[in-house]
mmCIF file of C-alpha atoms in Angstrom:
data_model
loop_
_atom_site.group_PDB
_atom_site.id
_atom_site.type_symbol
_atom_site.label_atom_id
_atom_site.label_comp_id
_atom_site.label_asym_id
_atom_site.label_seq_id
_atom_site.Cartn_x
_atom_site.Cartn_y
_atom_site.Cartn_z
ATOM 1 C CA UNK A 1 -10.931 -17.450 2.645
ATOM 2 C CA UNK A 2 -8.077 -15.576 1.000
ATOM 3 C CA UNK A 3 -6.297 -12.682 2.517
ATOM 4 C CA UNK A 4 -4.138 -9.936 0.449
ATOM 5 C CA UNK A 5 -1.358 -11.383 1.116
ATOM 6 C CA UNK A 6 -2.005 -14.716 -1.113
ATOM 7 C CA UNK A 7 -1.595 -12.103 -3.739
ATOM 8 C CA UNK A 8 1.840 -11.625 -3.129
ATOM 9 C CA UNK A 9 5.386 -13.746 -2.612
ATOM 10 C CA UNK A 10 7.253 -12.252 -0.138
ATOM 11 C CA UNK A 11 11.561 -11.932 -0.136
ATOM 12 C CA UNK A 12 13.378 -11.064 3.014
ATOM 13 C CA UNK A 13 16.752 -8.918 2.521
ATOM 14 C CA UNK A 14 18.869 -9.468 5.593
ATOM 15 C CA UNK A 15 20.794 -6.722 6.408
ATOM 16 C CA UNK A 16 24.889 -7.067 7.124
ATOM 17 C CA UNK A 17 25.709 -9.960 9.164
ATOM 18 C CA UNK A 18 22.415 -11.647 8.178
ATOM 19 C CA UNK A 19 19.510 -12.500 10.410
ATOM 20 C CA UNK A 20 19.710 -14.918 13.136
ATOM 21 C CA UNK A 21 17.329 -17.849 14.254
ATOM 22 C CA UNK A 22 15.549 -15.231 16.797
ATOM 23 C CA UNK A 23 15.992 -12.321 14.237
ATOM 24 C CA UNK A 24 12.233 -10.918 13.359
ATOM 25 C CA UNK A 25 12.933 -11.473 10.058
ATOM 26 C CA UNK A 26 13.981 -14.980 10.339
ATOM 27 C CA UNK A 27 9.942 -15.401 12.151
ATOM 28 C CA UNK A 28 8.690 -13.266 9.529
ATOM 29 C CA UNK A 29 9.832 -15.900 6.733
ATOM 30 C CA UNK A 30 8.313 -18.827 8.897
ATOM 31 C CA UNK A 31 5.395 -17.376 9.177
ATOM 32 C CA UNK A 32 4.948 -15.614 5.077
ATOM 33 C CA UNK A 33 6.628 -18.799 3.858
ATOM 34 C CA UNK A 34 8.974 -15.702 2.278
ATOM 35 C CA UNK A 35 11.824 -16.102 -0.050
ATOM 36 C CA UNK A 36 14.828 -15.489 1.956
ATOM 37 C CA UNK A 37 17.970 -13.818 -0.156
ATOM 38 C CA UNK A 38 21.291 -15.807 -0.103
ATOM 39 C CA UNK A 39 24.466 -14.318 -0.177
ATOM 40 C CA UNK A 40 28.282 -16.120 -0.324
ATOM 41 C CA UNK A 41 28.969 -13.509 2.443
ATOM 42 C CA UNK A 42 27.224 -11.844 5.241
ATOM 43 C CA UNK A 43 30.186 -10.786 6.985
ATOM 44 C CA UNK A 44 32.376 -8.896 3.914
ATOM 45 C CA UNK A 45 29.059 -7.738 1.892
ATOM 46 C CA UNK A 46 30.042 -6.939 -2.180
ATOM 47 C CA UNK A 47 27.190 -4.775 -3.516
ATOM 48 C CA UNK A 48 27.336 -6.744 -6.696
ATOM 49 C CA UNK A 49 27.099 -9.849 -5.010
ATOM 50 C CA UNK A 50 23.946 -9.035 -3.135
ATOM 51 C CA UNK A 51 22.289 -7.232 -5.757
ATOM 52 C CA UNK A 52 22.759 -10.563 -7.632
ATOM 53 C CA UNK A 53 21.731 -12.439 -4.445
ATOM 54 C CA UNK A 54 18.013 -9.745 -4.356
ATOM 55 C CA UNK A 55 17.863 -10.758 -8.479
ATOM 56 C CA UNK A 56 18.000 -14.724 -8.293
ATOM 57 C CA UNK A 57 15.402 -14.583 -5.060
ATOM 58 C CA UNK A 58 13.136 -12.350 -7.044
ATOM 59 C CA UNK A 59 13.513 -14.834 -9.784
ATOM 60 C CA UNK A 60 11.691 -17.424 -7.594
ATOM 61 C CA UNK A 61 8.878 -15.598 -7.117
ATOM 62 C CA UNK A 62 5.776 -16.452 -8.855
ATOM 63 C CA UNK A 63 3.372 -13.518 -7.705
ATOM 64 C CA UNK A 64 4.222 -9.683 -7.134
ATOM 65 C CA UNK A 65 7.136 -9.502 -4.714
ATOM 66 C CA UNK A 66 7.601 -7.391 -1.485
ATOM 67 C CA UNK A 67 10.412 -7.354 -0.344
ATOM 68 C CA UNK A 68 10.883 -6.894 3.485
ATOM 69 C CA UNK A 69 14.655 -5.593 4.370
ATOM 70 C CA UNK A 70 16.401 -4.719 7.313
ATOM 71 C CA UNK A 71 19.676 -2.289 7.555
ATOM 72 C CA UNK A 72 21.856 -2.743 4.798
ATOM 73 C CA UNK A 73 19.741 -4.805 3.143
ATOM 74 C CA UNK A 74 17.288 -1.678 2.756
ATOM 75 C CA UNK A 75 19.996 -0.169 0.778
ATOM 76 C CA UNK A 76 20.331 -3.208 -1.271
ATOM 77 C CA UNK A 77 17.161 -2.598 -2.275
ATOM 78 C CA UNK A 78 17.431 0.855 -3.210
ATOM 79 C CA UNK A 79 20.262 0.197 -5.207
ATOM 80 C CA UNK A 80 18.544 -2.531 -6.788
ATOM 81 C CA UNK A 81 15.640 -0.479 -7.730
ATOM 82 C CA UNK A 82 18.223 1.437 -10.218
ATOM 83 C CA UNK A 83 18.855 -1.391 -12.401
ATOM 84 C CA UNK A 84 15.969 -3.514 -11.879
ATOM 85 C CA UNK A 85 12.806 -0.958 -11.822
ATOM 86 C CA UNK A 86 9.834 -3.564 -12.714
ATOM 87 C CA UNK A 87 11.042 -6.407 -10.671
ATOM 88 C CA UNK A 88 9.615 -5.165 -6.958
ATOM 89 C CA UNK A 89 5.630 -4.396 -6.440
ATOM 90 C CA UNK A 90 6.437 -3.018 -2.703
ATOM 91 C CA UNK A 91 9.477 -2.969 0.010
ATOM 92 C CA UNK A 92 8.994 -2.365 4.018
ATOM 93 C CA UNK A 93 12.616 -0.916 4.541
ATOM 94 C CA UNK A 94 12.938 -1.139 8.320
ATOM 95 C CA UNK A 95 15.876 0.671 10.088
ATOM 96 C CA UNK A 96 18.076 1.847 6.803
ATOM 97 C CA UNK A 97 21.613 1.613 7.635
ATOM 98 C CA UNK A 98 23.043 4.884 6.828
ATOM 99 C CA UNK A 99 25.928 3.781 4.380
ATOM 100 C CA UNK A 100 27.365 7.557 4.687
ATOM 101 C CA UNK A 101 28.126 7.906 8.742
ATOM 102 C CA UNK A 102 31.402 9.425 10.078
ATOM 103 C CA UNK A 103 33.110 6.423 10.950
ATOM 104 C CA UNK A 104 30.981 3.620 9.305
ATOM 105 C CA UNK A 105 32.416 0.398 9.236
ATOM 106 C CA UNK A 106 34.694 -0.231 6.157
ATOM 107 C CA UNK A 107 32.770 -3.295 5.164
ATOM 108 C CA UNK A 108 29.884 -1.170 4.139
ATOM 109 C CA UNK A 109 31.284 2.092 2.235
ATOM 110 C CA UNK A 110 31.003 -0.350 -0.836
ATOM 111 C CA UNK A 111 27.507 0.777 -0.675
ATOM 112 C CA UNK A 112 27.620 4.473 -0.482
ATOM 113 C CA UNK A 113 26.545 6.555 -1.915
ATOM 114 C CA UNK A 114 23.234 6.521 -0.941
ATOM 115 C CA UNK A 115 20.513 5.777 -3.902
ATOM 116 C CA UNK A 116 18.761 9.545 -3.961
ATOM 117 C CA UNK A 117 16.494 8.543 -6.470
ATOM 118 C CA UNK A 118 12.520 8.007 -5.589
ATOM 119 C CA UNK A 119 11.514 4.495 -5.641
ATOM 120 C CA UNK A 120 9.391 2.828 -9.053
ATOM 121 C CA UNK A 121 7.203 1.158 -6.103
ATOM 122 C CA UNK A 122 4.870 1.423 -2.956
ATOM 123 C CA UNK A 123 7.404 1.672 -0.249
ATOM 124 C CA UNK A 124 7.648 1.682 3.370
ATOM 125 C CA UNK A 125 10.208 3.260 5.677
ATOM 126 C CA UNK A 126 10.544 2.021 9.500
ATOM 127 C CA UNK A 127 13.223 3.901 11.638
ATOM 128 C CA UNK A 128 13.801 3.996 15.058
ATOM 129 C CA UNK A 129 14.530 7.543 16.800
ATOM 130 C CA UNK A 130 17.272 6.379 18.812
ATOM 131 C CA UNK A 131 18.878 3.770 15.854
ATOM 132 C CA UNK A 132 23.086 3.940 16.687
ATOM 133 C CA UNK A 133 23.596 2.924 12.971
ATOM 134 C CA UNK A 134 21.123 6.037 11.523
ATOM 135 C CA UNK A 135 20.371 9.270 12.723
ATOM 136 C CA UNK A 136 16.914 10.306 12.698
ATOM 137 C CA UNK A 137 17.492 13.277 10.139
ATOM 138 C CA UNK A 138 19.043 10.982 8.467
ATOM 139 C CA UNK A 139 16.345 7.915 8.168
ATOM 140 C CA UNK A 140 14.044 11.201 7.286
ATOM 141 C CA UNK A 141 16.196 12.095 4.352
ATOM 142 C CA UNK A 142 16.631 8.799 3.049
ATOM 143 C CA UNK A 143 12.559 8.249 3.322
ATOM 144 C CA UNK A 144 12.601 11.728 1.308
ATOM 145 C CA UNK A 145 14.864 10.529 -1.913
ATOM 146 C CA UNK A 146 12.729 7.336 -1.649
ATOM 147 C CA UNK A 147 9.408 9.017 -1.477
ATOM 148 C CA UNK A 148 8.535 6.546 1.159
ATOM 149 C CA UNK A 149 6.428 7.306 3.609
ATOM 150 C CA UNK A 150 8.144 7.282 7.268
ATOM 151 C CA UNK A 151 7.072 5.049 10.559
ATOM 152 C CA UNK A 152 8.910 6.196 13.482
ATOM 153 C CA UNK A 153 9.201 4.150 16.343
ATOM 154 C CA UNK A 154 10.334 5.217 19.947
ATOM 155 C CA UNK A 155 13.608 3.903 21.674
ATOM 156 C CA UNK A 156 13.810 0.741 19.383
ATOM 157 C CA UNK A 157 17.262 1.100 18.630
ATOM 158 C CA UNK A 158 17.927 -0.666 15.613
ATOM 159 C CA UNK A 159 15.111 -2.912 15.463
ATOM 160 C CA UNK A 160 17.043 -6.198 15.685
ATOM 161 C CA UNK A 161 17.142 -8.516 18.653
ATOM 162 C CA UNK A 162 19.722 -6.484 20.539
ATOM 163 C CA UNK A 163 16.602 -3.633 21.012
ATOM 164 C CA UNK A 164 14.180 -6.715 21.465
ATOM 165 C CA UNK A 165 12.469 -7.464 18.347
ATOM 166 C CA UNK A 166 12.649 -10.980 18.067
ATOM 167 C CA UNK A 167 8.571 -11.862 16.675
ATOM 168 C CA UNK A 168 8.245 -8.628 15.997
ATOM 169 C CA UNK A 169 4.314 -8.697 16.119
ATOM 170 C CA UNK A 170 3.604 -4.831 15.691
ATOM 171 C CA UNK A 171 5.544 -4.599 12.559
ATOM 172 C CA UNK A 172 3.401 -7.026 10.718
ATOM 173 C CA UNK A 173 0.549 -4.701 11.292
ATOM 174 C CA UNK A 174 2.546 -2.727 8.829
ATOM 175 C CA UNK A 175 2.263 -4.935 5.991
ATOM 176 C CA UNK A 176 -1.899 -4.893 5.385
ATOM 177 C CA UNK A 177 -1.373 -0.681 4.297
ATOM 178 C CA UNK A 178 1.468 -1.424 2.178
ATOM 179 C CA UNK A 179 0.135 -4.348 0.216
ATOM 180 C CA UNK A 180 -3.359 -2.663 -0.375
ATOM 181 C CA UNK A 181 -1.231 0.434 -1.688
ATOM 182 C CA UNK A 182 1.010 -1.817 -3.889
ATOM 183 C CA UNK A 183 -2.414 -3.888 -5.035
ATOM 184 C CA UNK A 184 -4.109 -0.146 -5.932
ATOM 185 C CA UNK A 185 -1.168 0.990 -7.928
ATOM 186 C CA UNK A 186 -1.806 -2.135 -10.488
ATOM 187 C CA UNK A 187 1.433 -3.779 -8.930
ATOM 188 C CA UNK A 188 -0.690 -6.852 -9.571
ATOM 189 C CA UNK A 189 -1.177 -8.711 -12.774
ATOM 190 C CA UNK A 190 -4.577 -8.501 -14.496
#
């Protein structure tokens, strides 16, 4: 018996720093046998370099791709979604990393500004109320220029391992909605 999700290949974007061993994301591709984007450099991210990085794992795909990103990665994707509007049939953006913060690390201005522009696909955003890298109003304005509907979650900090998210079982729950949604908006190849 096939599920949705056969429809689908599934790319993880890492966020800055990249996603450990015990990182959801890193159980997440186990268990979706997902396409995992490569970059030269996790620790100095180049916006051109990961963009490039998003492209060449998209490439590999073979059905509809959803991409599922964490932190910086989520603004990969919006950035992405510029220059590349067809290639993506559906992103779960989990904990954006706001790229625009007083005092955000130099390694990540690169990416600012923000993408304001609604997204060309079904979209998902997950933020935590209590995330030290984005201010709620902030995840809620971000959702806003994306269109993307908004999941909050209580106290989860950023949604990593350091708040406890390691298999990350709820999340996936998230998934189902968002793939129906991408399937309904003809995302899929007759």
């Amino acid at each position: 018996m096939t599920t949705i999700a056969d429809d689908f290949d599934f790319i993880i974007q890492p966020g800055w720093r990249g996603s450990a061993t015990d990182h959801w994301q890193s159980h997440w591709e186990q268990r979706l046998n997902a396409i995992r984007v490569q970059n030269d450099n996790w620790e100095q991210p180049d916006l051109d370099s990961w963009l490039t990085g998003l492209d060449h794992a998209l490439s590999q795909a073979r059905r509809p791709a959803i991409v599922i990103a964490h932190s910086l990665g989520c603004i990969t994707v919006a950035h992405y979604a510029r220059l590349q509007p067809g290639r993506i049939a559906g992103a779960l953006l989990v904990a954006p990393a706001d790229v625009e913060r007083p005092f955000v690390p130099r390694e990540l201005m690169p990416f600012a500004p923000l993408p304001r522009q609604p997204l060309p696909f079904v979209s998902r955003v997950v933020a935590s109320d209590n995330d030290p890298f984005c201010k709620s109003a902030r995840a809620a304005r971000m959702a806003g220029y994306w269109q993307s509907p908004l999941t909050w979650l209580r106290q989860a900090g950023h949604i990593n391992v350091a708040s406890g998210h390691q298999q990350w079982e709820e999340g996936l729950a998230l998934l189902p909605p968002l793939l129906e949604r991408a399937r309904a908006q003809g995302s899929l190849a007759a």
